[in-house]
Every structure is written in C-alpha cells, then in structure tokens.
mmCIF file of C-alpha atoms in Angstrom:
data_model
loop_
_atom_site.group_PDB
_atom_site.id
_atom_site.type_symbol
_atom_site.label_atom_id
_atom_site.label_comp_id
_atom_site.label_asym_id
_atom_site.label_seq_id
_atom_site.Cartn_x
_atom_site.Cartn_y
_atom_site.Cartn_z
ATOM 1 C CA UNK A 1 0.000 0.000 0.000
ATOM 2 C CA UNK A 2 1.829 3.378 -0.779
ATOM 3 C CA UNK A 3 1.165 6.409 1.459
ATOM 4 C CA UNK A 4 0.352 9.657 -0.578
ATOM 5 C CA UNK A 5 0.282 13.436 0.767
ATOM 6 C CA UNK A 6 -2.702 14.808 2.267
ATOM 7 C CA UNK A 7 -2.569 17.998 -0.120
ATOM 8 C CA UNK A 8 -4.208 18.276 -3.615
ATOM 9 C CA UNK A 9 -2.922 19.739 -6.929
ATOM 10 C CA UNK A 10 -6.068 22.185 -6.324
ATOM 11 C CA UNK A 11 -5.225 22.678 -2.873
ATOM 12 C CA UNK A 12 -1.648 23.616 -3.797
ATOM 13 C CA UNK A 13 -2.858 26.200 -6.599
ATOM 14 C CA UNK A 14 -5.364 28.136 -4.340
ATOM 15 C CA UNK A 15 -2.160 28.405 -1.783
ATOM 16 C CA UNK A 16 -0.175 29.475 -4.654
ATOM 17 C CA UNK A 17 -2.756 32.055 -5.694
ATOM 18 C CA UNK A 18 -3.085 33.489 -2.378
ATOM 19 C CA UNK A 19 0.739 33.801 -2.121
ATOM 20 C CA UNK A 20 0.768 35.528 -5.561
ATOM 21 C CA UNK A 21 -2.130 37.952 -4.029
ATOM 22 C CA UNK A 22 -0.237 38.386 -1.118
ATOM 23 C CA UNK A 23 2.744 39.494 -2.889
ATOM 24 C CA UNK A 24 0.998 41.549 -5.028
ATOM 25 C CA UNK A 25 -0.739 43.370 -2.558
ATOM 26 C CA UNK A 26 2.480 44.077 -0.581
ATOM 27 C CA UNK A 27 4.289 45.197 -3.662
ATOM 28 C CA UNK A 28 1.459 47.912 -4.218
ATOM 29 C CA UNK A 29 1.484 49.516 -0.555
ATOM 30 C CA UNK A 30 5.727 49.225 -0.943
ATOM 31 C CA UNK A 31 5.490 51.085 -4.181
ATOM 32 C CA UNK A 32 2.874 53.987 -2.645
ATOM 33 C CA UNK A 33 5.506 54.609 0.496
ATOM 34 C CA UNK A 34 8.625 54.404 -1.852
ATOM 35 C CA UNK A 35 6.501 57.161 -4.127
ATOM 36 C CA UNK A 36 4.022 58.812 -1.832
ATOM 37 C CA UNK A 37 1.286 58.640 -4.467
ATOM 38 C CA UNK A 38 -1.728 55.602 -4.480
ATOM 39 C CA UNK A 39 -0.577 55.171 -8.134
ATOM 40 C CA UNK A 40 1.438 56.195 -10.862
ATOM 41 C CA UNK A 41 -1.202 56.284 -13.660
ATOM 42 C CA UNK A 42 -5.051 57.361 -13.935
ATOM 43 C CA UNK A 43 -5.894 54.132 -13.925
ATOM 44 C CA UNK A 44 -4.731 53.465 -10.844
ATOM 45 C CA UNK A 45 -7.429 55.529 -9.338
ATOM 46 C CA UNK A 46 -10.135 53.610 -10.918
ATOM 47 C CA UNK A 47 -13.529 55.646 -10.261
ATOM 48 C CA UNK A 48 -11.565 58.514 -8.780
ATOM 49 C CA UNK A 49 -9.729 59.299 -11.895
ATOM 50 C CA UNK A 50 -12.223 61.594 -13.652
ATOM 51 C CA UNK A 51 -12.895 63.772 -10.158
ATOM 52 C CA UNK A 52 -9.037 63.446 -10.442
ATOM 53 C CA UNK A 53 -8.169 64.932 -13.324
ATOM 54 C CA UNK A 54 -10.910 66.912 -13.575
ATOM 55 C CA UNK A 55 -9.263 69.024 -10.110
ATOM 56 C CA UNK A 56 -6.081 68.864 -12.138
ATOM 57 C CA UNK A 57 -7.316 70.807 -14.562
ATOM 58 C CA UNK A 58 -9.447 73.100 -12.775
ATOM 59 C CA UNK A 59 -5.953 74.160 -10.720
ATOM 60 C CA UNK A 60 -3.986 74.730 -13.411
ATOM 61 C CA UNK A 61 -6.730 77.397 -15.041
ATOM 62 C CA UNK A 62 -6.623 78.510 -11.021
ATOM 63 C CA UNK A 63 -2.927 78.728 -11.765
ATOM 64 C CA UNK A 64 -3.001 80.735 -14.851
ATOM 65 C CA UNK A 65 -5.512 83.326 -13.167
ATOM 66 C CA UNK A 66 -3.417 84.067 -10.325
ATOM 67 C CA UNK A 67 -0.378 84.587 -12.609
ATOM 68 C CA UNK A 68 -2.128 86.942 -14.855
ATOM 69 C CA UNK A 69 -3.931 89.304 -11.520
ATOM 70 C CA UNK A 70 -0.455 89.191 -10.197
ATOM 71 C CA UNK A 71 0.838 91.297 -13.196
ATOM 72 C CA UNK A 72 -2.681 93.102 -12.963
ATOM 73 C CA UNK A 73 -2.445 94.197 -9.510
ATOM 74 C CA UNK A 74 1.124 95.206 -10.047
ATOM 75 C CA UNK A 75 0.139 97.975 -12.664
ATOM 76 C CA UNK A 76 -2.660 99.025 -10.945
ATOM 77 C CA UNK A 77 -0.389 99.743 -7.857
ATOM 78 C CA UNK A 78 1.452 101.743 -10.297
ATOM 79 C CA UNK A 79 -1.044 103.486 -11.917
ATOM 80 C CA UNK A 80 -2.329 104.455 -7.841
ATOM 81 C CA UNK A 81 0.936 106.531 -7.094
ATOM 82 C CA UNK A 82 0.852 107.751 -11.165
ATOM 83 C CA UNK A 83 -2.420 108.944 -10.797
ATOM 84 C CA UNK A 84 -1.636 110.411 -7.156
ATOM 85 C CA UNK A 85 0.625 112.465 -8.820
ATOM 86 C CA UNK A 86 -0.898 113.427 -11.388
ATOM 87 C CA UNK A 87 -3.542 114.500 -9.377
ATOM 88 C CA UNK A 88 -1.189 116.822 -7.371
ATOM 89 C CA UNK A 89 -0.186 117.841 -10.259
ATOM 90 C CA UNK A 90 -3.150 119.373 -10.838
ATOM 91 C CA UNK A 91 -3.482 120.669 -7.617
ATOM 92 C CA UNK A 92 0.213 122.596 -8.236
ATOM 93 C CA UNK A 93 -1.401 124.089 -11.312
ATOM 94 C CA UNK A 94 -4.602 125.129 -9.426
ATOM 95 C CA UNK A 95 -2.590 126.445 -6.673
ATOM 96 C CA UNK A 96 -0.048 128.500 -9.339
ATOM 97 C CA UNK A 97 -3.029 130.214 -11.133
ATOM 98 C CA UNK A 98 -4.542 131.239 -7.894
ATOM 99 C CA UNK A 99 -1.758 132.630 -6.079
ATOM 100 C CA UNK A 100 -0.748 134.890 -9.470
ATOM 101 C CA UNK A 101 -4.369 135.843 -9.455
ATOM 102 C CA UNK A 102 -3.897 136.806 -5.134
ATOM 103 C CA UNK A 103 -0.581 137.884 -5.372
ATOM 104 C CA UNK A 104 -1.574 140.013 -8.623
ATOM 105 C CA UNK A 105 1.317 138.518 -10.163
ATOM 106 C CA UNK A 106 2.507 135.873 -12.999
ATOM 107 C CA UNK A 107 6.099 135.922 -13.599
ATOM 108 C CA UNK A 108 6.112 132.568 -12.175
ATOM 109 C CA UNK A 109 3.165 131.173 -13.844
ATOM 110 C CA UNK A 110 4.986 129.779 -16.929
ATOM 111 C CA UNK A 111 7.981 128.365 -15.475
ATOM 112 C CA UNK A 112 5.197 126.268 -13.128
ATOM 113 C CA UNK A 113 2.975 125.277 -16.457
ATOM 114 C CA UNK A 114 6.121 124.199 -17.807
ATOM 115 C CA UNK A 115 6.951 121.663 -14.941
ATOM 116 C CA UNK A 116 4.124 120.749 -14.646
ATOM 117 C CA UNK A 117 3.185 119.514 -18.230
ATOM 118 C CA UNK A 118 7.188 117.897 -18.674
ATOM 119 C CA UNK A 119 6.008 115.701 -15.385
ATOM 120 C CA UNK A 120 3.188 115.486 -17.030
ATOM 121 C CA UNK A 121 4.058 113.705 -19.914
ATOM 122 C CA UNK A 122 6.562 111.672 -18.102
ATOM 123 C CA UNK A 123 4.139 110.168 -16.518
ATOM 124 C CA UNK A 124 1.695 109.606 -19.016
ATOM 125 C CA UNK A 125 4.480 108.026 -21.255
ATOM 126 C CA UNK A 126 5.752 105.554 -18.288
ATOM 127 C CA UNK A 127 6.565 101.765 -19.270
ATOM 128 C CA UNK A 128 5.835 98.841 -17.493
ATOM 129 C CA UNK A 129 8.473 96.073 -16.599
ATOM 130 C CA UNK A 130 7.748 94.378 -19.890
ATOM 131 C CA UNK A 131 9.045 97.809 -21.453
ATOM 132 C CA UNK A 132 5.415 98.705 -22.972
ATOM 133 C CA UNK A 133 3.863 101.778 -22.412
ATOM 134 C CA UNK A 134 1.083 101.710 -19.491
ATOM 135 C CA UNK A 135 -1.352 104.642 -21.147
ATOM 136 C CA UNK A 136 -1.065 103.165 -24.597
ATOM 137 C CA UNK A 137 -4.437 101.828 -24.941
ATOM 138 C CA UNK A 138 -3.234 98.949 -26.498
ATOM 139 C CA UNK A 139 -0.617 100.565 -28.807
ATOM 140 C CA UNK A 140 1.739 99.234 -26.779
ATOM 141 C CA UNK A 141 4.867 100.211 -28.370
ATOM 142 C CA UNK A 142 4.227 103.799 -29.557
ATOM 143 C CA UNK A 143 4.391 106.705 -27.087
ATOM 144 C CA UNK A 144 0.762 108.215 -26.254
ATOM 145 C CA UNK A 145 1.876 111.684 -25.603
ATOM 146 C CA UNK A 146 3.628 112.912 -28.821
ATOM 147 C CA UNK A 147 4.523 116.144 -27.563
ATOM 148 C CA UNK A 148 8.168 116.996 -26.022
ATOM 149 C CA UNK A 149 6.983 120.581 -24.749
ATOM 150 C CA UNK A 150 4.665 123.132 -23.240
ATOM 151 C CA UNK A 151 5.404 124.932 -26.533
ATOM 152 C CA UNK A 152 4.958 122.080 -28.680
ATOM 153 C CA UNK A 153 1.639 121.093 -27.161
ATOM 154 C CA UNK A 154 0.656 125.251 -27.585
ATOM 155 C CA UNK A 155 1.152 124.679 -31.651
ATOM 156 C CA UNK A 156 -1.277 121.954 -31.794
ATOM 157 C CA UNK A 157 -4.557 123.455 -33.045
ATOM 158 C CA UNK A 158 -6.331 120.809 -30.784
ATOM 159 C CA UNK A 159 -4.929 119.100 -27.668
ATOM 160 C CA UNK A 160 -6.130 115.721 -28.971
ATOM 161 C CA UNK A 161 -3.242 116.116 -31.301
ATOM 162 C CA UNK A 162 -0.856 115.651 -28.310
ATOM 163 C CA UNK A 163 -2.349 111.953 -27.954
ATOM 164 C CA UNK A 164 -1.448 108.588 -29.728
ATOM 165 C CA UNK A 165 -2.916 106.700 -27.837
ATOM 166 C CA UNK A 166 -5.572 103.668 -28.744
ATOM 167 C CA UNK A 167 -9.047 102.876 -27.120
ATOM 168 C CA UNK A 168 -8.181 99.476 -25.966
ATOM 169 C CA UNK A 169 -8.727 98.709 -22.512
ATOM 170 C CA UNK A 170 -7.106 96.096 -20.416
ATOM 171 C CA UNK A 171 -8.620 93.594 -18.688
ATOM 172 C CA UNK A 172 -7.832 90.748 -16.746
ATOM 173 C CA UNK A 173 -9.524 87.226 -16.272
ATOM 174 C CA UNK A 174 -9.624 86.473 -12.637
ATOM 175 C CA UNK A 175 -11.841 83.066 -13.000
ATOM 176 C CA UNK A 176 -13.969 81.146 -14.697
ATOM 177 C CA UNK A 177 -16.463 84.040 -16.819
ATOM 178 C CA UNK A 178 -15.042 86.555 -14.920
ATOM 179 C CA UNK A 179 -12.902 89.021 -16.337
ATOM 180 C CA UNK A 180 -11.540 92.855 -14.331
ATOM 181 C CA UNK A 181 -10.904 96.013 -16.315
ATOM 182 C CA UNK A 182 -7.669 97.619 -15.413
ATOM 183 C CA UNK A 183 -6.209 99.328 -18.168
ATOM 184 C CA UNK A 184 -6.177 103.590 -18.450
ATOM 185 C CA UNK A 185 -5.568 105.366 -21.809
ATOM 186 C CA UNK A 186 -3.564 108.617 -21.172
ATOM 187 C CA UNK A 187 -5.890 110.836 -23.498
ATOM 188 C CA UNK A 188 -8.603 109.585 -20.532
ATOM 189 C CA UNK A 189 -6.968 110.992 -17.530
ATOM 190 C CA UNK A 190 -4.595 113.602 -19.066
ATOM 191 C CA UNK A 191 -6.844 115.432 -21.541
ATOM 192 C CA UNK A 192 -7.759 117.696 -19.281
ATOM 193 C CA UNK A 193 -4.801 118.437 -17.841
ATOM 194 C CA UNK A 194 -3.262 118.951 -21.150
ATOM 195 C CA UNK A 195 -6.414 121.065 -22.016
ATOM 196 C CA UNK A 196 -5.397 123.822 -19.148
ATOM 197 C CA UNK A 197 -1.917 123.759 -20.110
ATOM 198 C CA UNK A 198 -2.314 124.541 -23.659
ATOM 199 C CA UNK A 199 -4.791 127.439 -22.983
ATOM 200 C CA UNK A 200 -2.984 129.074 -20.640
ATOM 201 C CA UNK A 201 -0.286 128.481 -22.980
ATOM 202 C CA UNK A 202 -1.976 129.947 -25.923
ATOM 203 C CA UNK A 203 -3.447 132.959 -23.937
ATOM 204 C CA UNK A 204 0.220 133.694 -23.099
ATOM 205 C CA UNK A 205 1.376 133.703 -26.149
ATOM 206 C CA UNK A 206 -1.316 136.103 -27.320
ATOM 207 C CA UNK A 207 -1.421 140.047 -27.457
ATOM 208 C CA UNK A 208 -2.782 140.152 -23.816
ATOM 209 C CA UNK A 209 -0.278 137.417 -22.697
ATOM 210 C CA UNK A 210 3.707 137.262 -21.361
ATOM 211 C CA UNK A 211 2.687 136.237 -18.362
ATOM 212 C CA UNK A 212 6.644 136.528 -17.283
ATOM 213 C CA UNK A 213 6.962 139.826 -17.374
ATOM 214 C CA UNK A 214 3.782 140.674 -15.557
ATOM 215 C CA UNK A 215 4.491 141.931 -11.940
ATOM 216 C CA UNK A 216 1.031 143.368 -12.079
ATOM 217 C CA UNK A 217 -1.816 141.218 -13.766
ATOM 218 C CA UNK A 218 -3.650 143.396 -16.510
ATOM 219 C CA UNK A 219 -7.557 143.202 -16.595
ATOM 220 C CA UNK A 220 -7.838 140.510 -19.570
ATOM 221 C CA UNK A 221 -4.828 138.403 -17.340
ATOM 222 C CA UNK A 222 -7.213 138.548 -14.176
ATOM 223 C CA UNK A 223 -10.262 137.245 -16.161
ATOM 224 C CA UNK A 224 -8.826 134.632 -17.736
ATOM 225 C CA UNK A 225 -6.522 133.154 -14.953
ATOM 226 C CA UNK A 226 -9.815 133.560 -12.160
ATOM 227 C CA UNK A 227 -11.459 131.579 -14.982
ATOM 228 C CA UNK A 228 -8.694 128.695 -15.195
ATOM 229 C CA UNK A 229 -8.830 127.967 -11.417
ATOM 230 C CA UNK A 230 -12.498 126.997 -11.610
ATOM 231 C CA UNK A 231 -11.154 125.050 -14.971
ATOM 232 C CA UNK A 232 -8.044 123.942 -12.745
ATOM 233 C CA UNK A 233 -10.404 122.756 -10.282
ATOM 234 C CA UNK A 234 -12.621 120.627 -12.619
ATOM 235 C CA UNK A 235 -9.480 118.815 -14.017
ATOM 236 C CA UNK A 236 -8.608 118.205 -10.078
ATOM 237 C CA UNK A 237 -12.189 116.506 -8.964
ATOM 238 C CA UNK A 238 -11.465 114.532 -12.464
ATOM 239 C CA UNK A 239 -8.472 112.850 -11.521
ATOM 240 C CA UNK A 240 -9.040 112.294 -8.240
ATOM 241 C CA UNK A 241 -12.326 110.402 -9.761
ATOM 242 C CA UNK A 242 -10.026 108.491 -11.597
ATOM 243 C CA UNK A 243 -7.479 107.646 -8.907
ATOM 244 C CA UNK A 244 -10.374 106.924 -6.366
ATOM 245 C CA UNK A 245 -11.857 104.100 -9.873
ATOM 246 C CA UNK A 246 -8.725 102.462 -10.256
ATOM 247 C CA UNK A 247 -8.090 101.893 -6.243
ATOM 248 C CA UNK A 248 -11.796 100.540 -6.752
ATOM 249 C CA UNK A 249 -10.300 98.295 -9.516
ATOM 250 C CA UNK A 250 -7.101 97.566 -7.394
ATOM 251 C CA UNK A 251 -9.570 96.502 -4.613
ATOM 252 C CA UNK A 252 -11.147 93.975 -6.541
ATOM 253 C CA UNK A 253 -8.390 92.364 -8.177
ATOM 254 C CA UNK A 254 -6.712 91.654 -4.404
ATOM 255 C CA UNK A 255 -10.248 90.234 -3.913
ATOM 256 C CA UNK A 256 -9.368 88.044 -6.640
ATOM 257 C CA UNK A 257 -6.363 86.998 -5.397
ATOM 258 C CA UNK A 258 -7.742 85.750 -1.880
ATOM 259 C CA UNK A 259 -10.378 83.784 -3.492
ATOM 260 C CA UNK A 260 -7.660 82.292 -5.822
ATOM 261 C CA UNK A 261 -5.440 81.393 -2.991
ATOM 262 C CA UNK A 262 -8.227 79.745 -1.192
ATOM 263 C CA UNK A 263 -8.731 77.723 -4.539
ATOM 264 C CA UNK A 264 -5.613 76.838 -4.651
ATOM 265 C CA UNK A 265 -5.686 75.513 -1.430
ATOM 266 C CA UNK A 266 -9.027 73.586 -2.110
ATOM 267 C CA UNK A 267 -7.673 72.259 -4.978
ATOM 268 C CA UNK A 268 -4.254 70.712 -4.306
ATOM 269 C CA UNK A 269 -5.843 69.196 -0.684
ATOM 270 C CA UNK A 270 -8.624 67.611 -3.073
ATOM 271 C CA UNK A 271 -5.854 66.529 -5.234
ATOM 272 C CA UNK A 272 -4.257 65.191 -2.112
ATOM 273 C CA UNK A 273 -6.588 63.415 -0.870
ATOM 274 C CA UNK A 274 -7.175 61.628 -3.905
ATOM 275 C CA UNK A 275 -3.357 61.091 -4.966
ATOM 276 C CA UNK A 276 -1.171 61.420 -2.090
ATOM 277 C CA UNK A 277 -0.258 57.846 -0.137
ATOM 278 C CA UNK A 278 -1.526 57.668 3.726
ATOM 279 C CA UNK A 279 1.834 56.880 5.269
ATOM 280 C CA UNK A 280 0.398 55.567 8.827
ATOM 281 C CA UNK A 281 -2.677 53.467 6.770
ATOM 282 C CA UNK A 282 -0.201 52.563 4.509
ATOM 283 C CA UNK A 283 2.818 51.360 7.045
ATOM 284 C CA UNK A 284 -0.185 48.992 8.777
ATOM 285 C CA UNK A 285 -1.336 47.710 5.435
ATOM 286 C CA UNK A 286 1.864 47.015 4.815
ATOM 287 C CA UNK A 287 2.414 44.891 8.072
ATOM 288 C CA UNK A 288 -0.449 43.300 7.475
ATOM 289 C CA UNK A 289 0.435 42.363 3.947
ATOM 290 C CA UNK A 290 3.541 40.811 4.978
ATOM 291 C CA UNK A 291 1.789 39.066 8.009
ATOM 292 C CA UNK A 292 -0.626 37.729 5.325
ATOM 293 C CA UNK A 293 2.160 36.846 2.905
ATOM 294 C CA UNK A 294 4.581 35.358 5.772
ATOM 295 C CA UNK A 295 1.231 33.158 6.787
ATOM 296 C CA UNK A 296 0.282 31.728 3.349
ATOM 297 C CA UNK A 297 4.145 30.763 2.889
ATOM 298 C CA UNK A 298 4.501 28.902 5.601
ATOM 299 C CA UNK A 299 0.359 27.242 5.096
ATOM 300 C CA UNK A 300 1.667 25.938 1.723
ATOM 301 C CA UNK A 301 4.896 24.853 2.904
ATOM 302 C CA UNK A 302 3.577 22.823 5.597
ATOM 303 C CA UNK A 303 1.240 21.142 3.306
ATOM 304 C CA UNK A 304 4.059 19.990 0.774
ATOM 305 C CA UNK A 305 5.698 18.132 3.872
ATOM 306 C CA UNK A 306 2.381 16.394 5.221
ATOM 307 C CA UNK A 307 1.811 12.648 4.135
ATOM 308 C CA UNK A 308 -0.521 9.942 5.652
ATOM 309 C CA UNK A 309 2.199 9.443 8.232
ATOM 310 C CA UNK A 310 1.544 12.286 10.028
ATOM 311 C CA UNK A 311 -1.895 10.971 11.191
ATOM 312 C CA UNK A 312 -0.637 7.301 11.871
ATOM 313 C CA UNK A 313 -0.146 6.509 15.680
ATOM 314 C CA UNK A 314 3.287 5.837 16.179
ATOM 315 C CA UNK A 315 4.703 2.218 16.773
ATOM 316 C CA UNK A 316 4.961 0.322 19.668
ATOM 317 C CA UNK A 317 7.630 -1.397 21.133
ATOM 318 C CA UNK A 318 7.922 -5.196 19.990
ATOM 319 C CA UNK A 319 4.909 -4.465 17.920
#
C-alpha cells in the first residue's frame, strides 16, 4: 500500500494564488511609500480618476488666473501713485493760477505750467516692466503723448493732437467668466490736464499774454486766470475720480487673489486626498500584507511536507 500526501494539486494552486495575491498586494502599498502617491497612472485611481483629473485641470486654469492678476495688480499699484501724482499735479497748477491771481502777479506762472506739463508727460508716457507703455491703450509700443513741450503742445490746433494713444482697454480674467478692467488710456486721464496747459499756454502767447513779465496782472490776465482755477479745479475733482476708480479696480483684483489662494488651497488638498499615499494606513497595510504573505508561505509549505504518516499513531515497542 503506498502512502500519498494529504494535499491536492487544487489545494496547492489556491495556496499558490493566495501567495501571488499576497505578494501583489504588498508590492502595491511598498510602491505607494517608496513614491508617496496611491498610483502612478489614472488608472490606478479607478472611479476617482475623472474627479481626479478633472481638479487637475481646474488648478492649473486657477494657476493661470493668479499669474495673470499678479501682473494686474502690479500695474494698478502703479497706476495708484501715477495717478496720485498726477492729481497733485493738478493741484500745483490750481494752486499757481490762484496765487498769481492773489498775489496780482505771474512771472512765475509759466515756469510752473512748464513743470508741470514735462512731469506730465513723463508720466503719461511711463513703461511697465515688460518695457510697454502703461497709457497706450493697447498701442503698446508707440508713445501716447507725442509732444516733447509746453510749446509744442501750444502749436497743436487741438490738444487731442498731443495723444497717440488707442481705445483698448485692459482687462484681466480672474476666474472662470469673470474678467476685471484695469487698463487707463492717457488721453482719458490727461486730456484735461493737457487742455489747461495749452490754454494758458496759448493765452500767453497772445497780445494780452507774457505772463513773465507781468508783476502786475492786466484786466484781460485777471479774467482769464480767475477763470482757469475753476477750470483747474474741474481737471482736479477729475483725476481724483479716476485715482479713487482704479483703487476701486485695485480693490477687486486683491479680492481676486484671496479667493484664488483659497482655490488653490481647495484644490491641491482635493488633489491630495485623492493622490497622495496615507503613510500611517499605509505602514499597517503594509504589516499586514507581509503578516498575510509570511502566513500563506509557511500554510503551503507545511502542506508539501504532510503525508498519511503524520496521522498514523506511532509504533509500539515489539509491535
């Protein structure tokens, strides 16, 4: 009579399977600690994957927004302290025509236009760090004040000649479908400005004019300068209309910002969540893999050693 093993050819091939599982199991969780992610392609994810790259995408438009208000929120920082100072510029000119008008004197009256309209014009032909031109309206490369001078702006038979300027207007988008206005055009905020220069300008050149050498204001000189402060003034209320709109503009672009931050964060924690290994669930999966493996090793071992023996009572002596 021969004396076979207890164990099966099926028995040994479900051990076998279960030590492939094992193995397979324990490779997975070793590859998710050695790369920190649950798996290295979509399909790893299974159901998750749409939801997953779905958040992927939505970031990276997140990412593109907060990139593009960044530069935003730059120039309209810039265009604050420009339009601050233009604004006192037009304050200086207000305050020059009133005092020749108090003090009954103008010899200083051109010297101040003059300043005034070269810081003027600096201003209004300032670049940004890409080297375009802020007040361009989106001529970008050409200059939107064409005029070098006081005296070159008084030749111009109308003060929209002293503008290049186009109509564009920037904007920004700051998120899905929504989209901030930022950009100024220089003919919008310096018009004015210019406008008071070149009439004062012109009136000095006239018969009644040179205000330099007038240590006592004539009758005609009186008029017209009492005249320009109430223009003066207008042009001041005007830019300080416009400074006031863009820090209104300025405010809602660092609005922008917060709520992209806070998108950001939503986003790459979704991401996370979805992606990103559990180190502590994985480094007890991981024991527990092994224990599993370790068990069905040793299960299947065992059975390749058992034989009918094994369940035989042993002999006795002188039996």
């Amino acid at each position: 009579m021969s004396i076979d093993r207890v164990s099966t050819a099926a028995q040994t091939a479900f051990f076998l399977s279960q030590i492939q599982n094992a193995g397979n199991k324990l490779d997975k969780v070793q590859e998710q600690i050695a790369s920190t992610k649950n798996a290295n392609t979509y399909a790893g994810f299974g159901d998750k994957a749409q939801v997953l790259t779905a958040t992927i995408a939505a970031n990276a438009r997140n990412d593109a927004y907060t990139n593009a208000t960044k530069f935003a929120v730059t120039q309209t920082d810039l265009q604050d302290t420009q339009l601050s100072s233009l604004s006192s510029l037009s304050a200086s000119l207000k305050k020059a025509v009133s005092d020749a008008v108090a003090n009954n004197d103008g010899t200083t009256l051109m010297t101040q236009a003059k300043s005034i309209f070269d810081q003027a014009a600096a201003i209004l032909n300032s670049k940004d760090a890409n080297g375009d031109y802020i007040y361009s309206g989106g001529k970008t490369d050409v200059a939107p004040v064409t005029v070098g001078s006081l005296a070159a702006l008084q030749a111009l038979p109308s003060v929209t000649g002293a503008f290049a300027n186009g109509n564009l207007t920037k904007s920004v988008q700051v998120g899905d479908g929504v989209s901030v206005s930022y950009g100024i055009a220089a003919s919008d905020v310096g018009t004015g400005l210019m406008q008071a220069l070149q009439d004062i300008a012109n009136f000095d050149a006239g018969p009644t004019g040179n205000f330099s050498a007038s240590t006592n204001l004539t009758g005609p000189q009186s008029t017209f300068l009492t005249n320009t402060i109430t223009q003066a003034t207008t042009v001041d209320t005007n830019l300080n209309a416009a400074t006031a709109a863009n820090g209104y503009v300025s405010n809602r672009l660092t609005d922008a910002q917060t709520q992209q931050t806070s998108m950001d964060t939503l986003y790459k924690g979704f991401v996370s969540d979805i992606q990103d290994t559990d180190m502590a669930k994985a480094a007890t999966q991981l024991s527990l893999n092994q224990t599993q493996l370790q068990a069905a090793l040793q299960v299947t071992a065992g059975l390749h050693q058992l034989s009918l023996l094994n369940y035989l009572p042993a002999p006795t002596a002188g039996g």
